[in-house]
Structure formats: C-alpha cells, structure tokens
Amino acid sequence: MEGGLDIFQILLESGIVVKLVLLILIACSILSWAIILQKRKAFRLISENNDKFFQYFQNSTNLIDIHEQVGQYPDSTLGTMFESGYQELRKIREKLHEAGKEKELRQYLDSNGIDALERSLKQGANVSSEKLENRLSTLASIGSITPFIGLFGTVWGIIDSFAGLASGGGSIEAVAPGIAEALVATAVGLAAAIPAVWGYNVYNSMVGKFNGQMENFGQDFLNLIERNVLISKE
C-alpha cells in the first residue's frame, strides 16, 4: 500500500539484535513444525498398528501364534508390551526346564503370583511411553520461551528507536519503522509459540490415550496367561 510500511524492508534495515531474535524464532518455528509433522505420522502408524494387533490378539488364544505375528505390527505399543511379557514367560519356562520342573509352570506362577510378568509388562509400557513422549518437551519449551524471546526483541527495538529519538534522531515518524520492526518480533514469537503449544497439548492427550490402552492391554495379557496356563490342565 502506497505510503505504508514495507515490512520486509523494515526487517532488512533492522538492528543486529532484532535480526538475531527473528532468526532464533524462525528456527524454533521450523523445529516445532518438524516435530509436529513427525509426531503426526508416527502416532497415526501407532494407532493403526495397535488397532490391528489388538484385533488379532482378541481373536487368538495361542501365545505362540501371537508372538509369530507381532512382527507384522512394528509400530504397535501393545505389540511391544506383548513381547516383553512373552519373553519373560519364555524365560520362566526355560528356567523350570533346566531345573527339570517344566511341568510345574502353573504351580510356579500360582505360588509366586505373576509379579515377574507384571514387571515385564510395565517395563515394555515404559519403553513405549518414553518413545511416545520423545521431543514433546521440546514443543513445550518452544511454546513457553518463544513469546518471551519475541518480547525481548520488541523491547530492545523500542529502546533503540527511542534512544535515536532522544539523541535528536528526528520526529516520531522517523522512529515509526523502528517501532514496527520491534513489534514484528512479538508477532513472530507468537506465531512460533501457538502451533508448538497446540501440538504439545494434542499429542500429550494422545500419549495419555495410548498409555490407557497399554494399561488395559496389560490386564488382557495376564487374563490370557491365566486362561492358557493357570486354569488349563497340564
């Protein structure tokens, strides 16, 4: 618009501090969007794999069959949990076999409880949960600090502009571009923060959903063990 402010020209003529602030904010924005898009793809695959694996798990009562098929769902957090529990059960069987007590699996689990299996399931869930939460703290940090970085650039730019005015740099119209460039820093800071906060809240909610699924699956796995081992006759 004629007579208006050319934002790009203003930024090109801005001070080194404001330029540095804007570069930091742009880098933070690029990083946050990269994380948002990566998490979107990863969580979609996890959700799809969980649904497919759990459907297979519900339709099967044979642990070995499930174990052989779990590799078909590499992104499933439930599959990771199953493998943790299955491998622990296999270790228990091998331990009893070496002691010549392979027929006593039911008694072993019944007398000792299933604490070892529960711990292995929790370990598998913790591993998956850590992967789910990976880089979410970066989104939270970007959402928290970028508005303040932008505000710093704004304050610095305004101080610089009025310092020029106080030293005889001209009328208020002369310092208007400096004030404009300073305010742009706040706008860019908010533009970087808003998607990061949104992404963190959305994906943190999804992590809670996945954790709930894993907690329920742990009980389903133990129920399957009870049906296959504790209740069955050997």
Short mmCIF file of C-alpha atoms in Angstrom, two decimals:
data_model
loop_
_atom_site.label_atom_id
_atom_site.label_comp_id
_atom_site.label_asym_id
_atom_site.label_seq_id
_atom_site.Cartn_x
_atom_site.Cartn_y
_atom_site.Cartn_z
CA MET A 1 0.00 0.00 0.00
CA GLU A 2 1.38 3.43 -1.00
CA GLY A 3 2.68 5.37 1.95
CA GLY A 4 2.52 2.26 4.11
CA LEU A 5 5.30 0.38 5.80
CA ASP A 6 7.24 -2.22 3.86
CA ILE A 7 7.68 -4.94 6.49
CA PHE A 8 10.40 -6.79 4.63
CA GLN A 9 12.35 -3.61 4.03
CA ILE A 10 11.99 -2.70 7.69
CA LEU A 11 13.33 -6.09 8.74
CA LEU A 12 16.26 -5.81 6.36
CA GLU A 13 17.14 -2.48 7.92
CA SER A 14 16.59 -3.67 11.49
CA GLY A 15 19.34 -3.83 14.07
CA ILE A 16 21.52 -6.87 14.59
CA VAL A 17 19.80 -7.82 17.85
CA VAL A 18 16.31 -7.82 16.32
CA LYS A 19 17.57 -9.79 13.33
CA LEU A 20 19.16 -12.35 15.65
CA VAL A 21 15.93 -12.64 17.63
CA LEU A 22 13.93 -13.20 14.44
CA LEU A 23 16.36 -15.86 13.22
CA ILE A 24 16.05 -17.70 16.54
CA LEU A 25 12.26 -17.53 16.38
CA ILE A 26 12.17 -18.75 12.78
CA ALA A 27 14.47 -21.65 13.68
CA CYS A 28 12.22 -22.54 16.64
CA SER A 29 9.16 -22.43 14.40
CA ILE A 30 10.76 -24.71 11.80
CA LEU A 31 11.80 -27.16 14.53
CA SER A 32 8.34 -27.21 16.11
CA TRP A 33 6.62 -27.85 12.78
CA ALA A 34 9.10 -30.65 12.01
CA ILE A 35 8.25 -32.29 15.34
CA ILE A 36 4.51 -31.78 14.82
CA LEU A 37 4.57 -33.41 11.39
CA GLN A 38 6.83 -36.26 12.54
CA LYS A 39 4.61 -36.98 15.53
CA ARG A 40 1.50 -36.86 13.37
CA LYS A 41 2.89 -39.57 11.11
CA ALA A 42 4.25 -41.67 13.99
CA PHE A 43 1.07 -41.52 16.08
CA ARG A 44 -1.09 -42.41 13.10
CA LEU A 45 1.01 -45.53 12.48
CA ILE A 46 0.91 -46.44 16.17
CA SER A 47 -2.86 -46.08 16.29
CA GLU A 48 -3.35 -48.19 13.17
CA ASN A 49 -0.91 -50.88 14.33
CA ASN A 50 -2.47 -51.01 17.80
CA ASP A 51 -5.94 -51.50 16.37
CA LYS A 52 -4.81 -54.29 14.04
CA PHE A 53 -2.67 -56.06 16.63
CA PHE A 54 -5.33 -55.90 19.33
CA GLN A 55 -7.92 -57.32 16.95
CA TYR A 56 -5.58 -60.24 16.19
CA PHE A 57 -4.84 -60.66 19.90
CA GLN A 58 -8.54 -60.85 20.75
CA ASN A 59 -9.20 -63.41 18.04
CA SER A 60 -6.33 -65.70 19.08
CA THR A 61 -5.80 -67.76 22.21
CA ASN A 62 -2.38 -69.16 21.29
CA LEU A 63 0.58 -67.21 22.64
CA ILE A 64 2.99 -68.66 20.09
CA ASP A 65 0.77 -67.65 17.18
CA ILE A 66 0.52 -64.12 18.53
CA HIS A 67 4.28 -63.98 19.04
CA GLU A 68 4.88 -65.06 15.45
CA GLN A 69 2.54 -62.37 14.13
CA VAL A 70 3.63 -59.46 16.34
CA GLY A 71 6.37 -58.56 13.87
CA GLN A 72 3.65 -57.56 11.42
CA TYR A 73 2.86 -54.59 13.68
CA PRO A 74 6.25 -52.93 14.29
CA ASP A 75 4.75 -49.64 15.44
CA SER A 76 2.33 -51.15 17.94
CA THR A 77 2.95 -50.20 21.56
CA LEU A 78 0.72 -53.12 22.51
CA GLY A 79 2.93 -55.43 20.49
CA THR A 80 5.96 -54.16 22.40
CA MET A 81 4.19 -54.93 25.66
CA PHE A 82 3.19 -58.38 24.48
CA GLU A 83 6.77 -59.22 23.53
CA SER A 84 8.02 -58.10 26.94
CA GLY A 85 5.52 -60.34 28.69
CA TYR A 86 6.01 -63.23 26.28
CA GLN A 87 9.80 -63.18 26.61
CA GLU A 88 9.53 -63.12 30.40
CA LEU A 89 7.20 -66.12 30.29
CA ARG A 90 9.65 -67.90 27.98
CA LYS A 91 12.49 -67.25 30.44
CA ILE A 92 10.40 -68.71 33.26
CA ARG A 93 9.68 -71.81 31.16
CA GLU A 94 13.38 -72.23 30.33
CA LYS A 95 14.33 -71.81 33.98
CA LEU A 96 11.89 -74.51 35.03
CA HIS A 97 13.01 -76.75 32.17
CA GLU A 98 16.64 -76.51 33.25
CA ALA A 99 15.56 -77.46 36.77
CA GLY A 100 13.56 -80.39 35.42
CA LYS A 101 10.33 -78.80 36.56
CA GLU A 102 8.79 -77.84 33.24
CA LYS A 103 5.51 -79.43 34.37
CA GLU A 104 5.27 -77.04 37.28
CA LEU A 105 4.74 -73.78 35.40
CA ARG A 106 1.19 -73.44 36.65
CA GLN A 107 2.24 -74.03 40.24
CA TYR A 108 5.18 -71.64 39.87
CA LEU A 109 3.03 -68.80 38.59
CA ASP A 110 0.28 -69.55 41.07
CA SER A 111 2.57 -69.65 44.11
CA ASN A 112 4.79 -66.75 43.11
CA GLY A 113 1.98 -64.72 41.64
CA ILE A 114 2.60 -63.12 38.31
CA ASP A 115 4.75 -60.30 39.62
CA ALA A 116 7.54 -61.02 37.15
CA LEU A 117 5.14 -60.85 34.23
CA GLU A 118 3.59 -57.66 35.55
CA ARG A 119 7.02 -56.06 35.90
CA SER A 120 8.00 -57.04 32.37
CA LEU A 121 4.73 -55.64 31.02
CA LYS A 122 5.30 -52.37 32.87
CA GLN A 123 8.82 -52.25 31.52
CA GLY A 124 7.52 -52.67 27.98
CA ALA A 125 4.91 -49.99 28.60
CA ASN A 126 7.55 -47.62 29.99
CA VAL A 127 9.76 -48.11 26.94
CA SER A 128 6.85 -47.34 24.64
CA SER A 129 5.74 -44.38 26.74
CA GLU A 130 9.22 -42.86 26.59
CA LYS A 131 9.19 -43.14 22.81
CA LEU A 132 5.73 -41.56 22.67
CA GLU A 133 6.84 -38.62 24.81
CA ASN A 134 10.09 -38.14 22.91
CA ARG A 135 10.51 -34.50 21.79
CA LEU A 136 7.21 -33.38 23.30
CA SER A 137 9.20 -31.48 25.91
CA THR A 138 10.84 -29.60 23.03
CA LEU A 139 7.42 -28.46 21.83
CA ALA A 140 6.53 -27.37 25.35
CA SER A 141 9.78 -25.43 25.66
CA ILE A 142 9.30 -23.70 22.32
CA GLY A 143 5.74 -22.77 23.26
CA SER A 144 6.94 -21.35 26.56
CA ILE A 145 10.03 -19.37 25.60
CA THR A 146 9.37 -18.00 22.11
CA PRO A 147 6.86 -15.34 23.25
CA PHE A 148 9.47 -14.04 25.69
CA ILE A 149 12.18 -14.10 23.04
CA GLY A 150 9.88 -12.11 20.78
CA LEU A 151 9.09 -9.72 23.63
CA PHE A 152 12.80 -9.22 24.23
CA GLY A 153 13.24 -8.29 20.58
CA THR A 154 10.34 -5.87 20.82
CA VAL A 155 11.61 -4.16 23.95
CA TRP A 156 15.10 -3.92 22.53
CA GLY A 157 13.83 -2.45 19.27
CA ILE A 158 11.66 0.12 21.03
CA ILE A 159 14.51 1.16 23.32
CA ASP A 160 16.79 1.51 20.31
CA SER A 161 14.18 3.57 18.44
CA PHE A 162 13.53 5.98 21.29
CA ALA A 163 17.24 6.25 22.00
CA GLY A 164 17.63 7.58 18.48
CA LEU A 165 14.74 10.00 19.04
CA ALA A 166 16.20 11.24 22.32
CA SER A 167 19.56 11.91 20.70
CA GLY A 168 17.95 14.13 18.09
CA GLY A 169 17.16 11.49 15.56
CA GLY A 170 14.04 13.28 14.32
CA SER A 171 10.28 13.21 14.80
CA ILE A 172 8.10 10.32 15.88
CA GLU A 173 7.53 9.49 12.21
CA ALA A 174 11.23 8.84 11.86
CA VAL A 175 11.23 6.19 14.56
CA ALA A 176 7.97 4.54 13.48
CA PRO A 177 9.78 1.95 11.32
CA GLY A 178 11.94 1.00 14.29
CA ILE A 179 8.88 0.51 16.47
CA ALA A 180 7.25 -1.52 13.70
CA GLU A 181 10.25 -3.84 13.40
CA ALA A 182 10.21 -4.28 17.16
CA LEU A 183 6.54 -5.26 17.19
CA VAL A 184 7.13 -7.75 14.39
CA ALA A 185 9.37 -9.67 16.80
CA THR A 186 6.43 -10.17 19.17
CA ALA A 187 4.20 -11.29 16.30
CA VAL A 188 6.78 -13.81 15.10
CA GLY A 189 7.23 -15.06 18.67
CA LEU A 190 3.51 -15.72 18.98
CA ALA A 191 3.44 -17.33 15.52
CA ALA A 192 6.14 -19.75 16.69
CA ALA A 193 4.55 -20.40 20.08
CA ILE A 194 0.93 -21.05 19.14
CA PRO A 195 1.49 -24.14 16.91
CA ALA A 196 4.00 -25.54 19.42
CA VAL A 197 1.55 -25.24 22.32
CA TRP A 198 -1.25 -26.68 20.20
CA GLY A 199 0.92 -29.61 19.09
CA TYR A 200 2.06 -30.33 22.63
CA ASN A 201 -1.49 -30.36 24.00
CA VAL A 202 -2.83 -32.56 21.20
CA TYR A 203 -0.02 -35.11 21.32
CA ASN A 204 0.19 -35.14 25.10
CA SER A 205 -3.50 -36.07 25.10
CA MET A 206 -2.80 -38.84 22.60
CA VAL A 207 0.04 -40.14 24.79
CA GLY A 208 -2.44 -40.38 27.65
CA LYS A 209 -4.79 -42.34 25.39
CA PHE A 210 -2.02 -44.76 24.35
CA ASN A 211 -0.95 -45.20 27.97
CA GLY A 212 -4.53 -46.08 28.88
CA GLN A 213 -4.63 -48.66 26.10
CA MET A 214 -1.39 -50.20 27.34
CA GLU A 215 -2.66 -50.37 30.91
CA ASN A 216 -5.80 -52.18 29.78
CA PHE A 217 -3.80 -54.47 27.49
CA GLY A 218 -1.57 -55.50 30.39
CA GLN A 219 -4.61 -56.88 32.17
CA ASP A 220 -5.81 -58.58 28.98
CA PHE A 221 -2.41 -60.27 28.61
CA LEU A 222 -2.47 -61.54 32.19
CA ASN A 223 -6.00 -62.82 31.67
CA LEU A 224 -4.80 -64.74 28.62
CA ILE A 225 -1.97 -66.25 30.66
CA GLU A 226 -4.43 -67.34 33.31
CA ARG A 227 -6.66 -69.00 30.73
CA ASN A 228 -3.75 -70.73 28.97
CA VAL A 229 -1.59 -71.68 31.94
CA LEU A 230 -3.15 -71.28 35.35
CA ILE A 231 -6.55 -72.74 34.55
CA SER A 232 -5.60 -75.29 31.89
CA LYS A 233 -4.63 -78.78 32.89
CA GLU A 234 -1.12 -79.84 32.15
#
